Short mmCIF file of C-alpha atoms in Angstrom, two decimals:
data_model
loop_
_atom_site.label_atom_id
_atom_site.label_comp_id
_atom_site.label_asym_id
_atom_site.label_seq_id
_atom_site.Cartn_x
_atom_site.Cartn_y
_atom_site.Cartn_z
CA MET A 1 -38.77 -1.91 2.91
CA MET A 2 -40.04 1.71 3.12
CA MET A 3 -37.66 4.25 4.56
CA THR A 4 -38.78 6.89 7.06
CA VAL A 5 -38.02 10.58 6.50
CA SER A 6 -35.08 10.55 8.92
CA GLU A 7 -33.72 7.40 7.25
CA ARG A 8 -33.95 9.15 3.86
CA ILE A 9 -32.01 12.13 5.27
CA GLY A 10 -29.46 9.75 6.77
CA ARG A 11 -29.06 7.97 3.43
CA ALA A 12 -28.60 11.32 1.65
CA CYS A 13 -25.92 12.37 4.16
CA LEU A 14 -24.11 9.06 3.63
CA VAL A 15 -24.14 9.54 -0.15
CA ILE A 16 -22.72 13.07 0.21
CA VAL A 17 -19.95 11.92 2.59
CA VAL A 18 -19.05 8.99 0.33
CA TRP A 19 -18.83 11.02 -2.87
CA ALA A 20 -16.82 13.70 -1.06
CA GLY A 21 -14.47 10.89 0.00
CA LEU A 22 -14.26 9.51 -3.54
CA ALA A 23 -13.59 13.06 -4.84
CA PHE A 24 -10.80 13.35 -2.23
CA LEU A 25 -9.29 10.18 -3.73
CA THR A 26 -9.54 11.38 -7.32
CA LEU A 27 -8.83 15.12 -7.09
CA PRO A 28 -5.01 15.14 -6.68
CA LEU A 29 -4.58 12.83 -9.69
CA ALA A 30 -6.97 14.88 -11.83
CA ILE A 31 -5.10 18.09 -10.88
CA ILE A 32 -1.74 16.61 -11.95
CA VAL A 33 -3.14 15.57 -15.33
CA ALA A 34 -4.70 19.03 -15.79
CA VAL A 35 -1.58 21.07 -14.98
CA SER A 36 0.64 18.86 -17.15
CA PHE A 37 -0.88 20.55 -20.22
CA THR A 38 -0.31 24.15 -19.10
CA GLU A 39 1.50 26.58 -21.42
CA THR A 40 3.00 28.50 -18.50
CA GLU A 41 6.60 27.92 -17.37
CA TYR A 42 5.48 27.27 -13.79
CA LEU A 43 2.73 25.11 -12.27
CA LYS A 44 -0.58 26.87 -12.63
CA PHE A 45 -4.11 25.80 -11.85
CA PRO A 46 -6.36 26.19 -13.66
CA PRO A 47 -3.87 25.52 -16.49
CA GLN A 48 -3.51 28.11 -19.25
CA GLY A 49 -3.79 26.98 -22.84
CA PHE A 50 -3.03 23.45 -23.95
CA THR A 51 0.32 22.06 -24.99
CA PHE A 52 2.19 18.76 -25.22
CA ARG A 53 5.47 20.66 -24.73
CA TRP A 54 6.21 19.17 -21.28
CA TYR A 55 5.62 15.64 -22.52
CA GLU A 56 7.91 16.30 -25.49
CA ARG A 57 10.59 17.69 -23.18
CA PHE A 58 10.65 14.65 -20.91
CA LEU A 59 10.47 12.20 -23.81
CA ALA A 60 13.49 13.99 -25.32
CA ASP A 61 15.51 13.48 -22.12
CA SER A 62 17.08 10.04 -22.42
CA SER A 63 17.76 9.77 -18.67
CA TYR A 64 14.00 9.65 -18.01
CA LEU A 65 13.47 7.04 -20.69
CA GLU A 66 16.29 4.97 -19.19
CA SER A 67 14.65 5.20 -15.76
CA ILE A 68 11.30 4.14 -17.20
CA GLY A 69 12.97 1.24 -19.03
CA LEU A 70 14.74 0.18 -15.83
CA SER A 71 11.51 0.33 -13.81
CA ALA A 72 9.62 -1.68 -16.44
CA SER A 73 12.37 -4.31 -16.63
CA ILE A 74 12.47 -4.68 -12.83
CA ALA A 75 8.66 -4.82 -12.60
CA PHE A 76 8.29 -7.52 -15.27
CA GLY A 77 11.34 -9.47 -14.08
CA ALA A 78 10.34 -9.41 -10.42
CA THR A 79 6.73 -10.37 -11.23
CA ALA A 80 7.83 -13.30 -13.42
CA ILE A 81 10.15 -14.64 -10.70
CA ALA A 82 7.47 -14.05 -8.05
CA VAL A 83 4.93 -16.10 -10.05
CA LEU A 84 7.43 -18.97 -10.31
CA ILE A 85 7.94 -18.75 -6.54
CA GLY A 86 4.38 -18.02 -5.45
CA VAL A 87 2.34 -20.55 -7.45
CA PRO A 88 4.28 -23.71 -6.41
CA ALA A 89 4.40 -22.42 -2.82
CA ALA A 90 0.62 -21.83 -2.81
CA LEU A 91 0.02 -25.33 -4.18
CA ALA A 92 2.22 -26.94 -1.55
CA ILE A 93 0.63 -24.89 1.24
CA THR A 94 -3.00 -25.71 0.32
CA ARG A 95 -2.68 -29.24 -1.06
CA SER A 96 -0.26 -31.02 1.23
CA SER A 97 -0.11 -31.96 4.88
CA LEU A 98 3.51 -30.88 5.22
CA PRO A 99 4.25 -29.84 8.82
CA GLY A 100 5.09 -26.15 9.33
CA ARG A 101 2.90 -24.95 6.45
CA GLY A 102 1.52 -22.15 8.64
CA VAL A 103 4.98 -20.81 9.45
CA VAL A 104 5.99 -20.97 5.78
CA ASN A 105 2.85 -19.06 4.82
CA ALA A 106 3.65 -16.40 7.43
CA ILE A 107 7.20 -16.02 6.08
CA PHE A 108 5.91 -15.43 2.53
CA LEU A 109 3.33 -12.88 3.70
CA ALA A 110 5.65 -11.10 6.17
CA PRO A 111 6.98 -8.53 3.64
CA LEU A 112 3.43 -7.11 3.57
CA ILE A 113 3.57 -6.13 7.25
CA LEU A 114 7.25 -5.39 7.69
CA PRO A 115 8.11 -1.75 6.86
CA THR A 116 9.42 -1.62 3.28
CA ILE A 117 12.07 0.82 4.42
CA VAL A 118 13.44 -1.80 6.83
CA ILE A 119 13.50 -4.43 4.05
CA GLY A 120 15.33 -1.92 1.86
CA ALA A 121 17.87 -1.16 4.55
CA ALA A 122 18.37 -4.86 5.29
CA LEU A 123 18.96 -5.66 1.63
CA LEU A 124 21.49 -2.83 1.25
CA GLN A 125 23.41 -4.00 4.31
CA TYR A 126 23.30 -7.66 3.20
CA ALA A 127 24.25 -6.86 -0.40
CA SER A 128 27.12 -4.66 0.81
CA ALA A 129 28.50 -7.57 2.83
CA LEU A 130 28.25 -9.86 -0.23
CA GLY A 131 29.49 -7.23 -2.69
CA PHE A 132 26.42 -6.63 -4.87
CA ALA A 133 25.04 -3.47 -3.22
CA ARG A 134 23.42 -0.81 -5.44
CA SER A 135 23.23 -3.15 -8.43
CA TYR A 136 20.48 -4.33 -10.78
CA ALA A 137 20.51 -7.72 -9.03
CA ALA A 138 19.96 -6.12 -5.61
CA LEU A 139 17.02 -4.07 -6.94
CA LEU A 140 15.46 -7.07 -8.70
CA LEU A 141 15.78 -9.46 -5.72
CA GLY A 142 14.35 -6.86 -3.33
CA HIS A 143 11.37 -6.30 -5.60
CA VAL A 144 10.71 -10.05 -5.80
CA VAL A 145 10.56 -10.19 -1.99
CA ILE A 146 7.99 -7.40 -1.72
CA VAL A 147 5.73 -8.63 -4.56
CA VAL A 148 5.64 -12.37 -3.71
CA PRO A 149 2.87 -11.87 -1.08
CA TYR A 150 0.53 -10.33 -3.67
CA ILE A 151 0.82 -13.39 -5.93
CA LEU A 152 0.61 -15.87 -3.06
CA ARG A 153 -2.49 -14.22 -1.60
CA THR A 154 -4.57 -14.24 -4.78
CA VAL A 155 -3.47 -17.76 -5.77
CA LEU A 156 -4.27 -19.08 -2.28
CA ALA A 157 -7.72 -17.48 -2.57
CA SER A 158 -8.33 -19.13 -5.99
CA LEU A 159 -7.19 -22.51 -4.72
CA ALA A 160 -9.47 -22.25 -1.66
CA ARG A 161 -12.56 -21.66 -3.83
CA PHE A 162 -11.61 -24.45 -6.19
CA ASP A 163 -13.88 -27.46 -6.81
CA GLN A 164 -11.43 -30.31 -6.22
CA SER A 165 -13.67 -32.94 -7.80
CA LEU A 166 -12.55 -31.59 -11.20
CA GLU A 167 -8.97 -32.60 -10.42
CA GLU A 168 -10.13 -35.97 -9.09
CA ALA A 169 -12.08 -36.61 -12.28
CA SER A 170 -8.96 -35.88 -14.32
CA LEU A 171 -6.87 -38.25 -12.17
CA ASP A 172 -9.55 -40.96 -12.29
CA LEU A 173 -9.58 -40.72 -16.08
CA GLY A 174 -5.89 -41.55 -16.06
CA ALA A 175 -4.15 -38.17 -16.35
CA SER A 176 -0.94 -37.79 -14.35
CA GLY A 177 -0.65 -35.27 -11.52
CA VAL A 178 1.53 -32.99 -13.64
CA SER A 179 -0.78 -32.96 -16.66
CA THR A 180 -3.79 -32.52 -14.36
CA PHE A 181 -2.09 -29.39 -13.01
CA PHE A 182 -1.46 -27.92 -16.47
CA LEU A 183 -4.78 -28.99 -18.04
CA VAL A 184 -7.21 -28.52 -15.13
CA THR A 185 -5.78 -26.61 -12.18
CA LEU A 186 -3.80 -23.93 -14.00
CA PRO A 187 -6.63 -22.74 -16.30
CA ILE A 188 -8.95 -22.43 -13.30
CA ILE A 189 -6.56 -20.48 -11.07
CA LYS A 190 -5.37 -18.33 -13.99
CA PRO A 191 -7.55 -15.30 -13.08
CA GLY A 192 -6.03 -15.39 -9.60
CA ILE A 193 -2.52 -15.48 -11.04
CA VAL A 194 -3.31 -12.66 -13.49
CA ALA A 195 -4.81 -10.46 -10.78
CA GLY A 196 -1.90 -11.14 -8.41
CA ALA A 197 0.66 -10.55 -11.16
CA LEU A 198 -0.94 -7.25 -12.13
CA PHE A 199 -0.87 -6.09 -8.51
CA ALA A 200 2.75 -7.24 -8.26
CA LEU A 201 3.71 -5.37 -11.45
CA ILE A 202 2.20 -2.16 -10.11
CA ILE A 203 3.62 -2.50 -6.58
CA SER A 204 7.08 -2.86 -8.10
CA TRP A 205 6.53 -0.10 -10.70
CA ILE A 206 5.58 2.50 -8.05
CA ASN A 207 8.03 1.52 -5.32
CA VAL A 208 10.29 4.20 -3.85
CA GLU A 209 11.04 3.00 -0.32
CA LEU A 210 12.91 -0.16 -1.28
CA SER A 211 14.58 1.07 -4.48
CA ILE A 212 15.98 4.24 -2.95
CA PHE A 213 18.48 2.23 -0.85
CA ASN A 214 19.97 0.43 -3.84
CA SER A 215 19.85 3.20 -6.46
CA THR A 216 22.75 5.11 -7.97
CA ALA A 217 22.78 8.11 -10.31
CA SER A 218 22.98 5.79 -13.32
CA LEU A 219 20.68 3.08 -11.89
CA MET A 220 17.53 4.88 -10.86
CA PRO A 221 13.95 3.60 -11.25
CA ILE A 222 11.52 6.30 -12.35
CA PRO A 223 9.74 6.80 -8.96
CA VAL A 224 13.10 7.38 -7.24
CA LYS A 225 14.13 9.82 -9.97
CA LEU A 226 10.85 11.70 -9.54
CA PHE A 227 11.31 11.71 -5.77
CA ASN A 228 14.77 13.25 -6.04
CA TYR A 229 13.55 15.80 -8.59
CA VAL A 230 10.49 16.94 -6.60
CA GLN A 231 12.62 17.73 -3.56
CA TYR A 232 14.51 20.41 -5.50
CA ALA A 233 12.12 21.72 -8.12
CA ILE A 234 8.52 21.40 -9.13
CA ASP A 235 7.59 22.41 -12.64
CA PRO A 236 5.16 21.32 -15.36
CA MET A 237 7.60 18.68 -16.62
CA VAL A 238 7.33 16.77 -13.30
CA ALA A 239 3.57 17.01 -13.74
CA ALA A 240 3.87 15.53 -17.24
CA ILE A 241 6.01 12.60 -16.03
CA SER A 242 3.67 12.02 -13.07
CA ALA A 243 0.68 12.17 -15.41
CA GLY A 244 2.40 9.53 -17.54
CA THR A 245 2.51 7.16 -14.55
CA ILE A 246 -1.17 7.91 -13.85
CA TYR A 247 -2.03 6.83 -17.43
CA VAL A 248 -0.22 3.54 -16.74
CA ALA A 249 -2.36 3.11 -13.60
CA ILE A 250 -5.56 3.76 -15.57
CA VAL A 251 -4.58 1.16 -18.18
CA ALA A 252 -3.76 -1.38 -15.43
CA VAL A 253 -7.09 -0.84 -13.64
CA VAL A 254 -9.02 -1.18 -16.92
CA ILE A 255 -7.17 -4.40 -17.81
CA LEU A 256 -7.93 -5.78 -14.34
CA ASP A 257 -11.60 -4.88 -14.70
CA ILE A 258 -11.92 -6.42 -18.18
CA PHE A 259 -10.09 -9.67 -17.48
CA VAL A 260 -10.93 -10.40 -13.85
CA GLY A 261 -13.56 -7.87 -12.73
CA ILE A 262 -12.34 -5.13 -10.41
CA ASP A 263 -14.91 -5.99 -7.71
CA ARG A 264 -13.62 -9.57 -7.52
CA VAL A 265 -10.03 -8.35 -7.34
CA ALA A 266 -10.96 -5.94 -4.54
CA ALA A 267 -12.58 -8.75 -2.59
CA SER A 268 -9.44 -10.88 -2.82
CA GLN A 269 -7.11 -8.06 -1.75
CA LYS A 270 -8.44 -7.49 1.76
CA MET B 1 -5.87 -33.21 -5.36
CA ARG B 2 -3.59 -34.04 -2.47
CA ILE B 3 0.10 -33.54 -2.99
CA ARG B 4 2.35 -36.05 -1.30
CA ASN B 5 4.75 -34.51 1.22
CA GLY B 6 7.80 -35.40 -0.82
CA TRP B 7 6.51 -33.51 -3.83
CA ALA B 8 5.30 -30.66 -1.63
CA ALA B 9 8.75 -30.28 -0.10
CA LEU B 10 10.17 -30.14 -3.60
CA LEU B 11 7.63 -27.48 -4.68
CA LEU B 12 8.28 -25.45 -1.55
CA GLY B 13 12.06 -25.88 -1.45
CA VAL B 14 13.16 -23.31 -4.02
CA PRO B 15 10.67 -20.60 -2.98
CA LEU B 16 11.56 -21.05 0.68
CA ALA B 17 15.29 -20.98 -0.05
CA PHE B 18 14.77 -17.74 -1.97
CA MET B 19 12.88 -16.08 0.87
CA ALA B 20 15.46 -17.29 3.37
CA ALA B 21 18.39 -15.96 1.34
CA PHE B 22 16.97 -12.58 0.40
CA PHE B 23 14.50 -11.79 3.17
CA LEU B 24 15.13 -13.70 6.42
CA VAL B 25 18.94 -13.61 6.39
CA PRO B 26 19.18 -9.88 5.49
CA PHE B 27 16.76 -9.21 8.31
CA VAL B 28 18.89 -11.18 10.78
CA VAL B 29 21.92 -9.21 9.51
CA VAL B 30 20.16 -5.98 10.51
CA VAL B 31 19.29 -7.23 13.99
CA VAL B 32 22.84 -8.47 14.54
CA ALA B 33 24.35 -5.21 13.24
CA SER B 34 22.21 -3.20 15.65
CA PHE B 35 24.00 -4.91 18.54
CA GLN B 36 27.48 -4.23 17.14
CA ASN B 37 29.71 -1.15 17.01
CA ALA B 38 31.60 0.04 13.93
CA ALA B 39 34.52 -2.27 14.82
CA GLY B 40 32.19 -5.30 14.82
CA GLU B 41 32.27 -5.84 18.60
CA TRP B 42 29.11 -6.66 20.55
CA SER B 43 27.68 -3.52 22.11
CA LEU B 44 24.49 -1.84 23.27
CA ALA B 45 25.92 1.58 22.40
CA ASN B 46 23.55 2.07 19.43
CA TYR B 47 20.48 1.64 21.60
CA ALA B 48 21.99 3.77 24.37
CA ARG B 49 22.50 6.51 21.78
CA ILE B 50 18.82 6.43 20.75
CA LEU B 51 17.83 7.07 24.37
CA ALA B 52 20.76 9.38 25.18
CA ASP B 53 18.77 12.57 24.70
CA SER B 54 15.20 13.52 23.82
CA TYR B 55 15.79 13.80 20.04
CA TYR B 56 14.91 10.25 18.93
CA PRO B 57 12.17 9.70 21.54
CA ASN B 58 10.61 12.90 20.17
CA VAL B 59 10.92 11.69 16.58
CA LEU B 60 9.29 8.42 17.64
CA TYR B 61 6.50 10.31 19.40
CA THR B 62 5.85 12.47 16.30
CA THR B 63 5.82 9.36 14.09
CA PHE B 64 3.21 7.59 16.23
CA LYS B 65 1.10 10.72 16.77
CA LEU B 66 0.85 11.46 13.03
CA SER B 67 0.23 7.77 12.24
CA LEU B 68 -2.58 7.53 14.80
CA LEU B 69 -4.23 10.70 13.44
CA ALA B 70 -3.95 9.37 9.87
CA THR B 71 -5.46 6.04 10.97
CA VAL B 72 -8.46 7.71 12.64
CA VAL B 73 -9.13 9.99 9.65
CA SER B 74 -8.71 7.05 7.23
CA PHE B 75 -11.38 5.18 9.20
CA LEU B 76 -13.75 8.19 9.14
CA ILE B 77 -13.39 8.54 5.36
CA GLY B 78 -12.94 4.86 4.47
CA TYR B 79 -15.71 3.19 6.48
CA PRO B 80 -18.61 5.08 4.84
CA ILE B 81 -17.15 4.34 1.39
CA ALA B 82 -16.88 0.62 2.17
CA TYR B 83 -20.41 0.55 3.64
CA TYR B 84 -21.75 2.38 0.60
CA ILE B 85 -20.08 0.03 -1.90
CA VAL B 86 -21.27 -3.13 -0.14
CA ASN B 87 -24.71 -2.20 1.21
CA VAL B 88 -26.07 0.74 -0.78
CA VAL B 89 -24.92 0.44 -4.38
CA ARG B 90 -27.24 -1.98 -6.19
CA SER B 91 -25.76 -2.27 -9.68
CA ARG B 92 -22.54 -4.11 -10.40
CA ALA B 93 -21.48 -1.24 -12.71
CA GLY B 94 -21.83 1.27 -9.86
CA ARG B 95 -19.84 -0.95 -7.55
CA ARG B 96 -17.11 -1.34 -10.16
CA LEU B 97 -16.94 2.44 -10.68
CA CYS B 98 -16.46 2.94 -6.92
CA TYR B 99 -13.76 0.26 -6.77
CA ILE B 100 -11.97 1.81 -9.75
CA LEU B 101 -11.92 5.21 -8.00
CA VAL B 102 -10.56 3.53 -4.83
CA ILE B 103 -7.92 1.38 -6.55
CA MET B 104 -6.68 3.97 -9.06
CA PRO B 105 -4.70 5.97 -6.43
CA LEU B 106 -3.35 2.67 -5.09
CA PHE B 107 -1.79 2.09 -8.52
CA THR B 108 0.10 5.40 -8.59
CA SER B 109 3.35 6.07 -6.79
CA ASN B 110 3.36 7.72 -3.35
CA ILE B 111 5.57 10.39 -4.83
CA VAL B 112 3.03 11.23 -7.54
CA ARG B 113 0.20 11.28 -5.04
CA SER B 114 2.12 13.61 -2.70
CA PHE B 115 2.98 15.83 -5.63
CA GLY B 116 -0.74 16.29 -6.30
CA TRP B 117 -1.21 17.57 -2.75
CA ILE B 118 1.71 19.98 -3.10
CA ILE B 119 -0.16 21.61 -5.99
CA LEU B 120 -3.43 21.62 -4.01
CA LEU B 121 -2.13 22.85 -0.66
CA GLY B 122 0.47 25.48 -1.63
CA ARG B 123 -0.03 29.18 -0.77
CA GLN B 124 -1.29 29.76 -4.32
CA GLY B 125 -3.01 26.39 -4.37
CA ILE B 126 -6.66 25.59 -4.88
CA VAL B 127 -7.44 24.91 -1.23
CA ASN B 128 -6.18 28.32 -0.15
CA ALA B 129 -7.79 30.05 -3.13
CA THR B 130 -11.13 28.46 -2.17
CA LEU B 131 -10.76 29.46 1.49
CA VAL B 132 -10.03 33.08 0.49
CA THR B 133 -12.90 33.20 -2.02
CA LEU B 134 -15.33 31.85 0.56
CA GLY B 135 -14.10 34.55 2.97
CA LEU B 136 -13.06 31.96 5.56
CA THR B 137 -9.61 33.52 5.72
CA GLU B 138 -8.22 36.87 4.55
CA ARG B 139 -4.84 35.70 3.33
CA PRO B 140 -3.57 32.22 2.44
CA ILE B 141 -2.82 30.11 5.50
CA PRO B 142 0.25 27.88 5.63
CA ILE B 143 -0.96 24.28 5.23
CA LEU B 144 1.83 22.79 3.15
CA PHE B 145 4.96 21.71 5.05
CA THR B 146 3.14 21.41 8.39
CA GLU B 147 2.10 18.36 10.40
CA LEU B 148 -1.41 18.85 9.00
CA SER B 149 -0.17 18.39 5.42
CA ILE B 150 1.67 15.20 6.48
CA VAL B 151 -1.55 13.79 7.96
CA ILE B 152 -3.50 14.76 4.81
CA GLY B 153 -0.85 13.11 2.62
CA LEU B 154 -0.72 9.93 4.74
CA THR B 155 -4.52 9.68 4.89
CA TYR B 156 -4.70 10.01 1.13
CA ILE B 157 -2.29 7.10 0.70
CA LEU B 158 -4.03 4.90 3.28
CA VAL B 159 -7.80 5.30 2.71
CA PRO B 160 -7.87 2.65 -0.09
CA PHE B 161 -6.38 0.03 2.27
CA MET B 162 -9.06 0.81 4.88
CA VAL B 163 -11.87 0.65 2.27
CA LEU B 164 -10.73 -2.71 0.83
CA THR B 165 -10.26 -4.33 4.25
CA VAL B 166 -13.56 -3.12 5.71
CA ALA B 167 -15.49 -3.93 2.50
CA GLY B 168 -14.03 -7.44 2.58
CA VAL B 169 -15.59 -8.04 6.01
CA LEU B 170 -18.87 -6.19 5.34
CA GLN B 171 -19.44 -8.54 2.36
CA THR B 172 -19.36 -11.58 4.61
CA ILE B 173 -22.07 -10.32 7.00
CA ASP B 174 -25.21 -12.43 6.71
CA LYS B 175 -27.89 -10.14 5.18
CA SER B 176 -30.67 -12.08 6.95
CA LEU B 177 -29.45 -10.68 10.31
CA VAL B 178 -30.02 -7.14 9.02
CA GLU B 179 -33.44 -8.12 7.63
CA ALA B 180 -34.43 -9.73 10.93
CA SER B 181 -33.53 -6.55 12.81
CA LEU B 182 -35.57 -4.41 10.38
CA ASP B 183 -38.54 -6.84 10.49
CA LEU B 184 -38.56 -6.68 14.27
CA GLY B 185 -39.09 -2.92 14.01
CA ALA B 186 -35.61 -1.50 14.55
CA SER B 187 -34.81 1.56 12.43
CA ARG B 188 -31.93 1.48 9.97
CA PHE B 189 -29.83 3.59 12.36
CA VAL B 190 -30.38 1.17 15.25
CA THR B 191 -29.79 -1.80 12.95
CA PHE B 192 -26.49 -0.29 11.84
CA ALA B 193 -25.39 0.53 15.39
CA LYS B 194 -26.46 -2.82 16.92
CA VAL B 195 -25.96 -5.32 14.07
CA THR B 196 -23.88 -4.20 11.10
CA PHE B 197 -21.23 -2.11 12.85
CA PRO B 198 -20.41 -4.61 15.64
CA LEU B 199 -20.16 -7.41 13.06
CA SER B 200 -17.81 -5.31 10.93
CA LEU B 201 -15.42 -4.61 13.83
CA PRO B 202 -12.93 -7.32 12.78
CA GLY B 203 -12.55 -5.45 9.48
CA VAL B 204 -12.14 -2.14 11.28
CA ILE B 205 -9.46 -3.59 13.56
CA ALA B 206 -7.59 -5.32 10.72
CA GLY B 207 -7.84 -2.21 8.52
CA SER B 208 -6.63 0.07 11.29
CA LEU B 209 -3.65 -2.18 12.03
CA ILE B 210 -2.64 -2.28 8.35
CA VAL B 211 -3.07 1.48 7.96
CA PHE B 212 -1.19 2.26 11.19
CA THR B 213 1.76 0.00 10.30
CA LEU B 214 1.99 1.51 6.82
CA ALA B 215 1.81 5.05 8.27
CA VAL B 216 4.56 4.37 10.83
CA SER B 217 6.95 3.18 8.12
CA ALA B 218 6.01 5.75 5.48
CA TYR B 219 9.03 7.56 4.12
CA VAL B 220 8.09 9.33 0.90
CA VAL B 221 5.00 11.19 2.10
CA PRO B 222 6.55 12.70 5.27
CA SER B 223 9.72 13.64 3.36
CA ILE B 224 7.79 15.49 0.68
CA MET B 225 4.94 16.93 2.75
CA SER B 226 7.09 18.09 5.70
CA GLY B 227 9.43 20.18 3.56
CA GLY B 228 12.14 18.88 5.92
CA ARG B 229 10.61 20.69 8.93
CA THR B 230 9.25 17.59 10.65
CA VAL B 231 11.27 14.40 11.03
CA VAL B 232 9.75 10.93 11.36
CA MET B 233 11.54 7.66 12.09
CA ALA B 234 11.68 6.45 8.48
CA MET B 235 13.52 9.66 7.54
CA SER B 236 16.04 9.14 10.37
CA ILE B 237 16.62 5.53 9.29
CA PHE B 238 17.22 6.53 5.68
CA GLU B 239 19.53 9.35 6.78
CA GLN B 240 21.77 6.85 8.58
CA TYR B 241 21.81 4.38 5.68
CA GLY B 242 21.74 6.78 2.75
CA SER B 243 23.86 9.77 3.72
CA LEU B 244 25.72 9.11 6.98
CA PHE B 245 26.55 5.45 6.17
CA ASP B 246 26.27 4.44 9.85
CA PHE B 247 24.65 1.04 9.19
CA ASN B 248 24.87 -0.07 12.82
CA PHE B 249 23.02 2.92 14.23
CA GLY B 250 20.56 2.83 11.32
CA ALA B 251 19.90 -0.83 12.13
CA ALA B 252 19.22 0.02 15.78
CA LEU B 253 16.72 2.72 14.70
CA ALA B 254 14.98 0.26 12.36
CA VAL B 255 14.77 -2.47 15.02
CA GLY B 256 13.63 0.10 17.60
CA LEU B 257 10.82 1.32 15.33
CA LEU B 258 9.74 -2.25 14.63
CA VAL B 259 9.75 -3.31 18.28
CA VAL B 260 7.84 -0.25 19.53
CA THR B 261 5.26 -0.68 16.72
CA LEU B 262 4.73 -4.35 17.59
CA ILE B 263 4.39 -3.51 21.30
CA LEU B 264 1.78 -0.81 20.55
CA ILE B 265 -0.19 -3.20 18.32
CA ALA B 266 -0.05 -5.97 20.95
CA LEU B 267 -1.20 -3.54 23.66
CA SER B 268 -4.12 -2.24 21.60
CA LEU B 269 -5.24 -5.81 20.76
CA PHE B 270 -4.97 -6.68 24.47
CA PHE B 271 -7.24 -3.77 25.45
CA ILE B 272 -9.70 -4.50 22.62
CA GLU B 273 -9.90 -8.11 23.76
CA ARG B 274 -10.73 -7.07 27.32
CA GLN B 275 -13.91 -5.37 26.08
CA PRO B 276 -16.78 -7.88 25.91
CA SER B 277 -17.76 -6.82 22.38
CA GLY B 278 -14.14 -6.61 21.31
CA ARG B 279 -13.36 -10.20 22.27
CA GLN B 280 -15.60 -11.54 19.53
CA ALA B 281 -14.20 -9.00 17.10
CA VAL B 282 -10.64 -10.21 17.60
CA GLN B 283 -11.60 -13.87 17.35
#
């Protein structure tokens, strides 16, 4: 349909506002990457020269590498446990007539709405009472709780879209329920699991609010370490470490887009 | 495939036990602790202490004021982006590019994102340099470590949530309604105001609630962007747990924040529902 002059002007204004908004979202990340290459001893924008010195300095500091290793181990561990919890739960919630399914669903999704800082505090208090406060186990269990909803949500969405006649065909042809799940259901809901797992990995990898309650000087995920550092000093090395985490985010987004399609993921994450 | 209830209970048992042990029970522990004193006796002293003077009510007020501002600004920035992605961009590649730009910040830590704004907003930062160059101000103005920088930082964190929620609802609007409005001679502005926007209200309400709840409980952004000059509830809660080790009072602050947030959300939904157009939006 033809647009009038005022509609064209309106459309142009919208485009300007939107791209200003998208620039607002991108600018701070681009700035960090830019200043991480500066040759100056302090943060300077625009950066002067080009050097990998700050990256070399943080890679030479074993405490940062330990923090990165700890964060990665928690992220992968928590995601793996969350998949084992979320997928069976999603199956039971969508495919059975068990009473109380709605309440169960609400319990699994509650960590999304409840302030993470309250979950962190609760876990510290609980773990103190049971004697495992500020330990790897406390960190791991807390991360499982906050990432389970991401898995459950995407798997529930895949199961809802699912053509159930495929499963019926498999059962009619004599396959058992268990082999139908592994041969028919699982391959079809796999994109949902992958998308949910990738979100879960990232949510755990970037978490500060929960981890900070159960961290110690020798048990400190990388975002908590950065948080403590930034409060006392900001220098190009912090920029280099931060830029490193941005590269991880870029890789994760690209993987999501290639394997699942970022627009589909976005639609399932509302 | 239907799953028989026996099997379903088996599938659900372990996950539910996990959530009970490491989510529900810890949460009950906090609520119980908030009603106990250091000696473990039942007491309302923690709550009395919150209301004893104006300090914590003020902190609560600041928290909600900044969260509300961040929610409104997130809507103003996020809604046009969501509308653009769903209704204006034609190619799938363009839509994917927009989504990548929206989701990328979501995949970086709050601390990294706040750090970016520290570089941008400092006295020697780009924002001030631009303002001076444009002649809008003679010398750099203090933006960093004010309430304004907290709102900017919070908004930056929250816009992606608003975009994804609103876009999710905009996608489900039947395009034939928009076409009918245009065919009947309404301009695109009128069509947006009378058809698209009212139908997208559920997304706006859901997005605003998510953004507001996240803003109220934000800890990292206010800590970094306030420079310690403004205190919000999450900072007070962490102070009690992390440095003063008064778990009972910290628990009361956490429960207090949660209860007041839920009351505010319930009240706003109640008022939205009393509007004739809002009733449909909530349902």
